Amino acid sequence: MSTAEPPSATGPSVNASYALAVLSATAEAGTGGADSRAVPTDRLEYGEMRALWDEVLAAGDAGPHTGLLVGDRMRPDGLHILGHLILTCASLADAARAAERYHPLVSQAGTVTLHRQGGAGRICYRPTVGPPAMHPQQVEAVVSSMVRAARWIAGDDWTPLAVSFAHPRAGAAEPYTRVFGCPVTFDAPENAIRVAGEDLDRRRPLYDPALNGLHRAYADRLLHQLSAAAPTVTERVRQWLEHTALGDAGPEGPARQLNLSVRTLRRALHAEGTSWRALLDTARHGRARRLLETTALPLDRIAPLIGLSGATALVRAFTRWEGMPPGAYRSRHRGTGAGRG
């Protein structure tokens, strides 16, 4: 495995910590062996990561569940700063939002998103490279590592409501049941972990917001460096949204800044696994949280600041995002004194 070359602007990169964690996990399982030639801040071209998986899966003792088991053996340092940040999150929902934002620090070959509806949430993983470029075992490693990370917060006996994969099952069903402890389906519309709303929102009794803030600040610096080195269209649109008024934000703004047509911008975002609508929704969510946490503005003043028609629309959107109305979120935040970095 080669080490730190600057990530190319033409393709995604993967953090060397994750590559080393994959090798370490396969060594534990008797497949392949660990390699210590890279340091945690190195980045590998995605093609190198794919070649590493090719070697792992070609080993004589590899099997259809190799990816599943690799993810289940993941440790916090395998996810570099994201792993340590997750360990200091206040709840599973907080950790899922951290993964949404900071997953590119681990890998730019996929996106993590949290969706809430009714009394449950879905944490979804979508590769941003084409299916031929990513083994199903790689997807299974990511999803099982997300369940393992959730157990760092919720306890080793925690189980999701259900897990789904977009690819067909290979091998016996029993290892999936043993690792996840819940129903697992294949050939599904998405790779997703379904989590009860009460599990997402349950706050940890021992939560250190100062330490969490330090990790977030470091992660933000690394994310900025990564974006500056090889910014994707998605990251450049996200940056544009962070610094613009959301009341009248439309795709024409970032398209003009990037010298693209709106149609080309939409196609580029789709190729990277997202959309203008999804990025705008995420920006509104983040802006709403910050305003609720740091100001006493009434809801009818916050709504137009994030591009919504009024307090009713804000309550509806915020309940979808967080599983609770904005008033309850503001009360809980102030009641716990928990801060965000």
mmCIF file of C-alpha atoms in Angstrom:
data_model
loop_
_atom_site.group_PDB
_atom_site.id
_atom_site.type_symbol
_atom_site.label_atom_id
_atom_site.label_comp_id
_atom_site.label_asym_id
_atom_site.label_seq_id
_atom_site.Cartn_x
_atom_site.Cartn_y
_atom_site.Cartn_z
ATOM 1 C CA MET A 1 0.000 0.000 0.000
ATOM 2 C CA SER A 2 1.521 3.361 -0.956
ATOM 3 C CA THR A 3 1.475 6.340 1.327
ATOM 4 C CA ALA A 4 0.707 9.973 1.343
ATOM 5 C CA GLU A 5 0.390 11.499 -2.035
ATOM 6 C CA PRO A 6 -1.876 14.548 -2.195
ATOM 7 C CA PRO A 7 -5.388 13.488 -3.152
ATOM 8 C CA SER A 8 -6.159 14.028 -6.804
ATOM 9 C CA ALA A 9 -8.809 16.493 -7.896
ATOM 10 C CA THR A 10 -10.110 13.857 -10.281
ATOM 11 C CA GLY A 11 -11.200 11.249 -7.760
ATOM 12 C CA PRO A 12 -12.059 10.545 -4.122
ATOM 13 C CA SER A 13 -9.508 9.719 -1.468
ATOM 14 C CA VAL A 14 -9.555 7.618 1.703
ATOM 15 C CA ASN A 15 -7.848 8.260 5.039
ATOM 16 C CA ALA A 16 -4.905 5.946 5.698
ATOM 17 C CA SER A 17 -6.222 5.243 9.215
ATOM 18 C CA TYR A 18 -9.201 3.478 7.693
ATOM 19 C CA ALA A 19 -7.016 1.493 5.304
ATOM 20 C CA LEU A 20 -4.821 0.391 8.205
ATOM 21 C CA ALA A 21 -7.904 -0.524 10.246
ATOM 22 C CA VAL A 22 -9.149 -2.739 7.400
ATOM 23 C CA LEU A 23 -5.777 -4.481 7.251
ATOM 24 C CA SER A 24 -5.662 -4.855 11.029
ATOM 25 C CA ALA A 25 -9.164 -6.332 11.146
ATOM 26 C CA THR A 26 -8.405 -8.800 8.381
ATOM 27 C CA ALA A 27 -5.194 -9.784 10.181
ATOM 28 C CA GLU A 28 -7.271 -10.590 13.274
ATOM 29 C CA ALA A 29 -9.470 -12.753 11.088
ATOM 30 C CA GLY A 30 -6.481 -14.459 9.475
ATOM 31 C CA THR A 31 -6.922 -12.677 6.134
ATOM 32 C CA GLY A 32 -3.980 -10.600 4.966
ATOM 33 C CA GLY A 33 -1.923 -8.598 7.430
ATOM 34 C CA ALA A 34 -1.405 -5.159 8.873
ATOM 35 C CA ASP A 35 0.754 -2.597 7.104
ATOM 36 C CA SER A 36 2.353 0.268 9.043
ATOM 37 C CA ARG A 37 3.911 2.249 6.210
ATOM 38 C CA ALA A 38 1.311 5.040 6.355
ATOM 39 C CA VAL A 39 0.537 7.537 9.081
ATOM 40 C CA PRO A 40 -3.039 8.501 10.085
ATOM 41 C CA THR A 41 -3.083 11.859 8.308
ATOM 42 C CA ASP A 42 -2.109 10.363 4.931
ATOM 43 C CA ARG A 43 -4.709 10.059 2.180
ATOM 44 C CA LEU A 44 -4.901 7.287 -0.394
ATOM 45 C CA GLU A 45 -6.437 7.511 -3.826
ATOM 46 C CA TYR A 46 -9.646 5.493 -3.908
ATOM 47 C CA GLY A 47 -8.087 3.220 -6.537
ATOM 48 C CA GLU A 48 -5.444 2.226 -3.980
ATOM 49 C CA MET A 49 -8.149 1.425 -1.439
ATOM 50 C CA ARG A 50 -9.992 -0.678 -4.007
ATOM 51 C CA ALA A 51 -6.742 -2.521 -4.788
ATOM 52 C CA LEU A 52 -6.270 -3.185 -1.061
ATOM 53 C CA TRP A 53 -9.761 -4.716 -0.895
ATOM 54 C CA ASP A 54 -8.998 -6.761 -4.028
ATOM 55 C CA GLU A 55 -6.027 -8.277 -2.187
ATOM 56 C CA VAL A 56 -7.997 -8.855 1.013
ATOM 57 C CA LEU A 57 -10.837 -10.610 -0.809
ATOM 58 C CA ALA A 58 -8.455 -12.670 -2.952
ATOM 59 C CA ALA A 59 -6.811 -14.187 0.122
ATOM 60 C CA GLY A 60 -7.454 -17.874 0.523
ATOM 61 C CA ASP A 61 -9.237 -17.498 3.867
ATOM 62 C CA ALA A 62 -11.478 -14.617 2.780
ATOM 63 C CA GLY A 63 -15.204 -15.254 2.557
ATOM 64 C CA PRO A 64 -18.471 -13.520 1.696
ATOM 65 C CA HIS A 65 -18.711 -12.061 5.220
ATOM 66 C CA THR A 66 -15.237 -10.510 5.294
ATOM 67 C CA GLY A 67 -16.511 -6.943 4.957
ATOM 68 C CA LEU A 68 -19.178 -7.473 7.604
ATOM 69 C CA LEU A 69 -16.585 -8.727 10.088
ATOM 70 C CA VAL A 70 -14.052 -6.019 9.238
ATOM 71 C CA GLY A 71 -16.575 -3.304 10.070
ATOM 72 C CA ASP A 72 -17.618 -5.010 13.296
ATOM 73 C CA ARG A 73 -13.974 -4.992 14.458
ATOM 74 C CA MET A 74 -13.538 -1.272 13.775
ATOM 75 C CA ARG A 75 -12.005 0.777 16.588
ATOM 76 C CA PRO A 76 -12.268 4.556 17.052
ATOM 77 C CA ASP A 77 -8.776 5.218 15.707
ATOM 78 C CA GLY A 78 -9.742 3.456 12.485
ATOM 79 C CA LEU A 79 -12.025 6.403 11.733
ATOM 80 C CA HIS A 80 -9.321 8.926 12.707
ATOM 81 C CA ILE A 81 -10.792 12.124 14.207
ATOM 82 C CA LEU A 82 -14.369 11.075 13.386
ATOM 83 C CA GLY A 83 -14.021 8.049 15.665
ATOM 84 C CA HIS A 84 -12.848 10.173 18.587
ATOM 85 C CA LEU A 85 -15.537 12.754 17.901
ATOM 86 C CA ILE A 86 -18.237 10.076 17.972
ATOM 87 C CA LEU A 87 -16.976 8.917 21.363
ATOM 88 C CA THR A 88 -17.696 12.390 22.770
ATOM 89 C CA CYS A 89 -21.113 12.943 21.138
ATOM 90 C CA ALA A 90 -24.127 13.590 23.358
ATOM 91 C CA SER A 91 -26.409 11.073 21.609
ATOM 92 C CA LEU A 92 -26.692 8.775 18.611
ATOM 93 C CA ALA A 93 -28.406 11.587 16.688
ATOM 94 C CA ASP A 94 -25.442 13.848 17.431
ATOM 95 C CA ALA A 95 -23.067 11.132 16.231
ATOM 96 C CA ALA A 96 -25.071 10.590 13.035
ATOM 97 C CA ARG A 97 -24.966 14.317 12.280
ATOM 98 C CA ALA A 98 -21.205 14.299 12.894
ATOM 99 C CA ALA A 99 -20.875 11.417 10.433
ATOM 100 C CA GLU A 100 -22.935 13.365 7.874
ATOM 101 C CA ARG A 101 -20.525 16.267 8.044
ATOM 102 C CA TYR A 102 -17.170 14.618 8.672
ATOM 103 C CA HIS A 103 -17.368 11.284 6.822
ATOM 104 C CA PRO A 104 -15.271 12.755 3.953
ATOM 105 C CA LEU A 105 -12.364 12.821 6.420
ATOM 106 C CA VAL A 106 -12.586 9.019 6.467
ATOM 107 C CA SER A 107 -13.564 8.495 2.827
ATOM 108 C CA GLN A 108 -14.789 10.598 -0.059
ATOM 109 C CA ALA A 109 -16.103 7.467 -1.792
ATOM 110 C CA GLY A 110 -19.483 7.634 -0.046
ATOM 111 C CA THR A 111 -21.883 9.842 1.894
ATOM 112 C CA VAL A 112 -23.677 9.319 5.215
ATOM 113 C CA THR A 113 -27.081 10.920 5.810
ATOM 114 C CA LEU A 114 -29.597 10.898 8.658
ATOM 115 C CA HIS A 115 -33.312 10.932 7.815
ATOM 116 C CA ARG A 116 -36.055 11.155 10.430
ATOM 117 C CA GLN A 117 -39.682 10.238 9.975
ATOM 118 C CA GLY A 118 -42.269 9.435 12.598
ATOM 119 C CA GLY A 119 -40.756 7.687 15.583
ATOM 120 C CA ALA A 120 -37.657 6.354 13.834
ATOM 121 C CA GLY A 121 -34.631 7.436 11.840
ATOM 122 C CA ARG A 122 -32.554 6.019 9.008
ATOM 123 C CA ILE A 123 -28.790 6.390 8.797
ATOM 124 C CA CYS A 124 -28.007 5.808 5.139
ATOM 125 C CA TYR A 125 -24.765 5.131 3.291
ATOM 126 C CA ARG A 126 -24.523 5.840 -0.418
ATOM 127 C CA PRO A 127 -21.338 5.183 -2.427
ATOM 128 C CA THR A 128 -20.289 8.058 -4.661
ATOM 129 C CA VAL A 129 -18.392 5.743 -6.978
ATOM 130 C CA GLY A 130 -20.129 3.438 -9.431
ATOM 131 C CA PRO A 131 -21.143 -0.091 -8.342
ATOM 132 C CA PRO A 132 -18.338 -1.761 -10.353
ATOM 133 C CA ALA A 133 -15.780 0.296 -8.394
ATOM 134 C CA MET A 134 -16.898 -0.834 -4.930
ATOM 135 C CA HIS A 135 -17.178 -4.404 -3.687
ATOM 136 C CA PRO A 136 -20.375 -5.203 -1.754
ATOM 137 C CA GLN A 137 -18.060 -6.227 1.097
ATOM 138 C CA GLN A 138 -16.782 -2.639 1.240
ATOM 139 C CA VAL A 139 -20.340 -1.389 1.699
ATOM 140 C CA GLU A 140 -20.971 -4.003 4.372
ATOM 141 C CA ALA A 141 -17.787 -2.938 6.166
ATOM 142 C CA VAL A 142 -18.984 0.681 6.259
ATOM 143 C CA VAL A 143 -22.484 -0.177 7.496
ATOM 144 C CA SER A 144 -21.291 -2.649 10.141
ATOM 145 C CA SER A 145 -18.688 -0.106 11.315
ATOM 146 C CA MET A 146 -21.506 2.437 11.765
ATOM 147 C CA VAL A 147 -23.392 -0.039 13.961
ATOM 148 C CA ARG A 148 -20.202 -0.716 15.901
ATOM 149 C CA ALA A 149 -19.674 3.048 16.365
ATOM 150 C CA ALA A 150 -23.247 3.400 17.634
ATOM 151 C CA ARG A 151 -22.447 0.764 20.254
ATOM 152 C CA TRP A 152 -19.537 2.868 21.499
ATOM 153 C CA ILE A 153 -22.223 5.304 22.615
ATOM 154 C CA ALA A 154 -25.256 3.125 23.337
ATOM 155 C CA GLY A 155 -23.514 0.020 24.721
ATOM 156 C CA ASP A 156 -22.448 -3.310 23.269
ATOM 157 C CA ASP A 157 -25.935 -4.789 23.630
ATOM 158 C CA TRP A 158 -27.598 -2.055 21.542
ATOM 159 C CA THR A 159 -29.276 -3.182 18.326
ATOM 160 C CA PRO A 160 -30.900 -1.230 15.491
ATOM 161 C CA LEU A 161 -34.479 -1.887 14.407
ATOM 162 C CA ALA A 162 -33.357 -3.159 10.998
ATOM 163 C CA VAL A 163 -30.518 -3.025 8.481
ATOM 164 C CA SER A 164 -30.817 -3.052 4.693
ATOM 165 C CA PHE A 165 -28.383 -3.402 1.790
ATOM 166 C CA ALA A 166 -28.918 -2.489 -1.843
ATOM 167 C CA HIS A 167 -26.922 -5.511 -3.094
ATOM 168 C CA PRO A 168 -27.874 -9.218 -3.018
ATOM 169 C CA ARG A 169 -26.843 -11.364 -0.080
ATOM 170 C CA ALA A 170 -23.762 -13.531 -0.471
ATOM 171 C CA GLY A 171 -23.255 -16.356 1.972
ATOM 172 C CA ALA A 172 -25.316 -17.461 4.959
ATOM 173 C CA ALA A 173 -27.745 -15.173 6.771
ATOM 174 C CA GLU A 174 -26.601 -16.119 10.288
ATOM 175 C CA PRO A 175 -23.465 -13.901 10.472
ATOM 176 C CA TYR A 176 -25.543 -10.817 9.611
ATOM 177 C CA THR A 177 -28.042 -11.625 12.359
ATOM 178 C CA ARG A 178 -25.215 -12.250 14.804
ATOM 179 C CA VAL A 179 -23.419 -8.969 14.036
ATOM 180 C CA PHE A 180 -26.458 -6.706 13.793
ATOM 181 C CA GLY A 181 -28.909 -8.480 16.133
ATOM 182 C CA CYS A 182 -31.881 -7.394 13.993
ATOM 183 C CA PRO A 183 -33.651 -8.234 10.710
ATOM 184 C CA VAL A 184 -31.404 -7.687 7.669
ATOM 185 C CA THR A 185 -32.755 -7.345 4.117
ATOM 186 C CA PHE A 186 -30.981 -7.315 0.758
ATOM 187 C CA ASP A 187 -31.814 -5.998 -2.728
ATOM 188 C CA ALA A 188 -33.322 -3.038 -0.863
ATOM 189 C CA PRO A 189 -33.658 0.532 -2.180
ATOM 190 C CA GLU A 190 -30.808 1.757 0.059
ATOM 191 C CA ASN A 191 -28.024 0.815 2.442
ATOM 192 C CA ALA A 192 -29.509 1.908 5.750
ATOM 193 C CA ILE A 193 -29.633 1.375 9.493
ATOM 194 C CA ARG A 194 -33.091 1.958 10.989
ATOM 195 C CA VAL A 195 -32.960 3.299 14.544
ATOM 196 C CA ALA A 196 -35.711 3.972 17.071
ATOM 197 C CA GLY A 197 -36.248 7.672 17.708
ATOM 198 C CA GLU A 198 -35.852 7.233 21.458
ATOM 199 C CA ASP A 199 -32.470 5.570 20.877
ATOM 200 C CA LEU A 200 -31.354 8.435 18.642
ATOM 201 C CA ASP A 201 -32.319 11.088 21.178
ATOM 202 C CA ARG A 202 -31.293 9.410 24.440
ATOM 203 C CA ARG A 203 -28.605 11.632 25.929
ATOM 204 C CA ARG A 204 -25.520 10.167 27.524
ATOM 205 C CA PRO A 205 -25.258 10.875 31.252
ATOM 206 C CA LEU A 206 -21.503 11.522 30.967
ATOM 207 C CA TYR A 207 -21.116 14.041 28.169
ATOM 208 C CA ASP A 208 -18.237 16.519 27.977
ATOM 209 C CA PRO A 209 -19.206 19.342 25.584
ATOM 210 C CA ALA A 210 -15.779 20.979 25.900
ATOM 211 C CA LEU A 211 -13.948 17.867 24.704
ATOM 212 C CA ASN A 212 -16.536 17.380 21.973
ATOM 213 C CA GLY A 213 -15.959 20.966 20.883
ATOM 214 C CA LEU A 214 -12.189 20.428 20.669
ATOM 215 C CA HIS A 215 -12.673 17.394 18.441
ATOM 216 C CA ARG A 216 -15.133 19.282 16.225
ATOM 217 C CA ALA A 217 -12.780 22.234 15.852
ATOM 218 C CA TYR A 218 -9.946 19.917 14.774
ATOM 219 C CA ALA A 219 -12.259 18.036 12.413
ATOM 220 C CA ASP A 220 -13.395 21.334 10.885
ATOM 221 C CA ARG A 221 -9.782 22.327 10.236
ATOM 222 C CA LEU A 222 -9.061 19.000 8.563
ATOM 223 C CA LEU A 223 -12.255 19.239 6.523
ATOM 224 C CA HIS A 224 -11.265 22.720 5.351
ATOM 225 C CA GLN A 225 -7.795 21.470 4.370
ATOM 226 C CA LEU A 226 -9.267 18.520 2.505
ATOM 227 C CA SER A 227 -11.740 20.735 0.679
ATOM 228 C CA ALA A 228 -9.012 23.209 -0.240
ATOM 229 C CA ALA A 229 -6.814 20.409 -1.576
ATOM 230 C CA ALA A 230 -9.441 18.827 -3.801
ATOM 231 C CA PRO A 231 -12.857 20.418 -3.364
ATOM 232 C CA THR A 232 -15.760 18.474 -4.767
ATOM 233 C CA VAL A 233 -18.751 20.245 -6.236
ATOM 234 C CA THR A 234 -20.716 19.086 -3.189
ATOM 235 C CA GLU A 235 -18.236 20.651 -0.765
ATOM 236 C CA ARG A 236 -18.088 23.898 -2.708
ATOM 237 C CA VAL A 237 -21.886 24.145 -2.713
ATOM 238 C CA ARG A 238 -21.921 23.331 1.013
ATOM 239 C CA GLN A 239 -19.414 26.120 1.658
ATOM 240 C CA TRP A 240 -21.483 28.534 -0.423
ATOM 241 C CA LEU A 241 -24.581 27.684 1.619
ATOM 242 C CA GLU A 242 -22.740 28.210 4.904
ATOM 243 C CA HIS A 243 -21.975 31.803 3.962
ATOM 244 C CA THR A 244 -25.152 32.884 2.210
ATOM 245 C CA ALA A 245 -28.585 34.040 3.300
ATOM 246 C CA LEU A 246 -30.864 31.011 2.987
ATOM 247 C CA GLY A 247 -34.045 33.054 2.570
ATOM 248 C CA ASP A 248 -33.710 33.246 -1.210
ATOM 249 C CA ALA A 249 -30.938 30.702 -1.879
ATOM 250 C CA GLY A 250 -31.229 28.913 -5.201
ATOM 251 C CA PRO A 251 -28.921 26.732 -7.294
ATOM 252 C CA GLU A 252 -28.230 29.665 -9.609
ATOM 253 C CA GLY A 253 -25.946 31.202 -6.948
ATOM 254 C CA PRO A 254 -23.387 28.402 -6.569
ATOM 255 C CA ALA A 255 -23.697 27.535 -10.282
ATOM 256 C CA ARG A 256 -22.648 31.087 -11.150
ATOM 257 C CA GLN A 257 -19.751 30.941 -8.667
ATOM 258 C CA LEU A 258 -18.548 27.639 -10.153
ATOM 259 C CA ASN A 259 -19.067 28.799 -13.760
ATOM 260 C CA LEU A 260 -21.549 26.003 -14.379
ATOM 261 C CA SER A 261 -25.048 25.901 -15.719
ATOM 262 C CA VAL A 262 -27.693 24.919 -13.196
ATOM 263 C CA ARG A 263 -28.274 21.720 -15.148
ATOM 264 C CA THR A 264 -24.562 20.806 -15.040
ATOM 265 C CA LEU A 265 -24.440 21.619 -11.322
ATOM 266 C CA ARG A 266 -27.372 19.308 -10.646
ATOM 267 C CA ARG A 267 -25.753 16.516 -12.682
ATOM 268 C CA ALA A 268 -22.454 16.923 -10.818
ATOM 269 C CA LEU A 269 -24.179 16.771 -7.438
ATOM 270 C CA HIS A 270 -26.109 13.667 -8.504
ATOM 271 C CA ALA A 271 -22.840 12.000 -9.576
ATOM 272 C CA GLU A 272 -21.417 12.738 -6.104
ATOM 273 C CA GLY A 273 -24.403 11.105 -4.414
ATOM 274 C CA THR A 274 -26.404 14.147 -3.375
ATOM 275 C CA SER A 275 -28.609 16.937 -4.731
ATOM 276 C CA TRP A 276 -29.194 20.680 -4.415
ATOM 277 C CA ARG A 277 -32.371 20.001 -2.474
ATOM 278 C CA ALA A 278 -30.587 17.716 0.010
ATOM 279 C CA LEU A 279 -27.733 20.181 0.567
ATOM 280 C CA LEU A 280 -30.156 23.090 1.053
ATOM 281 C CA ASP A 281 -32.186 21.022 3.514
ATOM 282 C CA THR A 282 -29.029 20.172 5.478
ATOM 283 C CA ALA A 283 -27.971 23.831 5.510
ATOM 284 C CA ARG A 284 -31.394 24.896 6.790
ATOM 285 C CA HIS A 285 -31.225 22.237 9.481
ATOM 286 C CA GLY A 286 -27.801 23.353 10.670
ATOM 287 C CA ARG A 287 -28.712 27.046 10.594
ATOM 288 C CA ALA A 288 -31.934 26.362 12.538
ATOM 289 C CA ARG A 289 -30.051 24.418 15.222
ATOM 290 C CA ARG A 290 -27.501 27.208 15.658
ATOM 291 C CA LEU A 291 -30.180 29.892 15.912
ATOM 292 C CA LEU A 292 -32.158 27.881 18.453
ATOM 293 C CA GLU A 293 -29.050 27.165 20.496
ATOM 294 C CA THR A 294 -27.517 30.644 20.460
ATOM 295 C CA THR A 295 -30.410 33.128 20.212
ATOM 296 C CA ALA A 296 -33.790 33.821 21.780
ATOM 297 C CA LEU A 297 -35.383 34.657 18.430
ATOM 298 C CA PRO A 298 -39.015 33.480 18.148
ATOM 299 C CA LEU A 299 -39.836 30.843 15.575
ATOM 300 C CA ASP A 300 -41.534 33.268 13.219
ATOM 301 C CA ARG A 301 -38.261 35.228 13.050
ATOM 302 C CA ILE A 302 -36.079 32.154 12.562
ATOM 303 C CA ALA A 303 -38.202 30.675 9.760
ATOM 304 C CA PRO A 304 -37.463 33.336 7.096
ATOM 305 C CA LEU A 305 -33.778 33.328 8.052
ATOM 306 C CA ILE A 306 -33.531 29.715 6.907
ATOM 307 C CA GLY A 307 -35.815 30.086 3.901
ATOM 308 C CA LEU A 308 -39.088 28.741 5.334
ATOM 309 C CA SER A 309 -42.474 30.433 5.060
ATOM 310 C CA GLY A 310 -43.295 30.709 8.745
ATOM 311 C CA ALA A 311 -43.328 29.160 12.202
ATOM 312 C CA THR A 312 -45.625 26.296 11.154
ATOM 313 C CA ALA A 313 -43.294 25.284 8.329
ATOM 314 C CA LEU A 314 -40.327 25.508 10.711
ATOM 315 C CA VAL A 315 -42.010 23.272 13.294
ATOM 316 C CA ARG A 316 -42.860 20.724 10.602
ATOM 317 C CA ALA A 317 -39.343 20.737 9.100
ATOM 318 C CA PHE A 318 -37.526 20.727 12.438
ATOM 319 C CA THR A 319 -39.607 17.835 13.741
ATOM 320 C CA ARG A 320 -38.643 15.898 10.616
ATOM 321 C CA TRP A 321 -34.975 16.724 11.172
ATOM 322 C CA GLU A 322 -34.722 16.135 14.894
ATOM 323 C CA GLY A 323 -37.753 14.086 15.860
ATOM 324 C CA MET A 324 -38.929 16.891 18.185
ATOM 325 C CA PRO A 325 -40.328 20.421 17.721
ATOM 326 C CA PRO A 326 -37.928 23.371 17.890
ATOM 327 C CA GLY A 327 -39.265 24.571 21.246
ATOM 328 C CA ALA A 328 -38.467 21.234 22.872
ATOM 329 C CA TYR A 329 -35.033 21.203 21.233
ATOM 330 C CA ARG A 330 -34.254 24.687 22.563
ATOM 331 C CA SER A 331 -35.432 23.763 26.071
ATOM 332 C CA ARG A 332 -33.421 20.551 26.096
ATOM 333 C CA HIS A 333 -30.287 22.280 24.861
ATOM 334 C CA ARG A 334 -30.505 25.023 27.443
ATOM 335 C CA GLY A 335 -31.504 22.586 30.157
ATOM 336 C CA THR A 336 -28.412 20.439 29.690
ATOM 337 C CA GLY A 337 -26.004 23.259 28.983
ATOM 338 C CA ALA A 338 -24.525 21.137 26.215
ATOM 339 C CA GLY A 339 -22.630 23.139 23.627
ATOM 340 C CA ARG A 340 -21.565 22.444 20.107
ATOM 341 C CA GLY A 341 -18.148 22.959 18.695
#
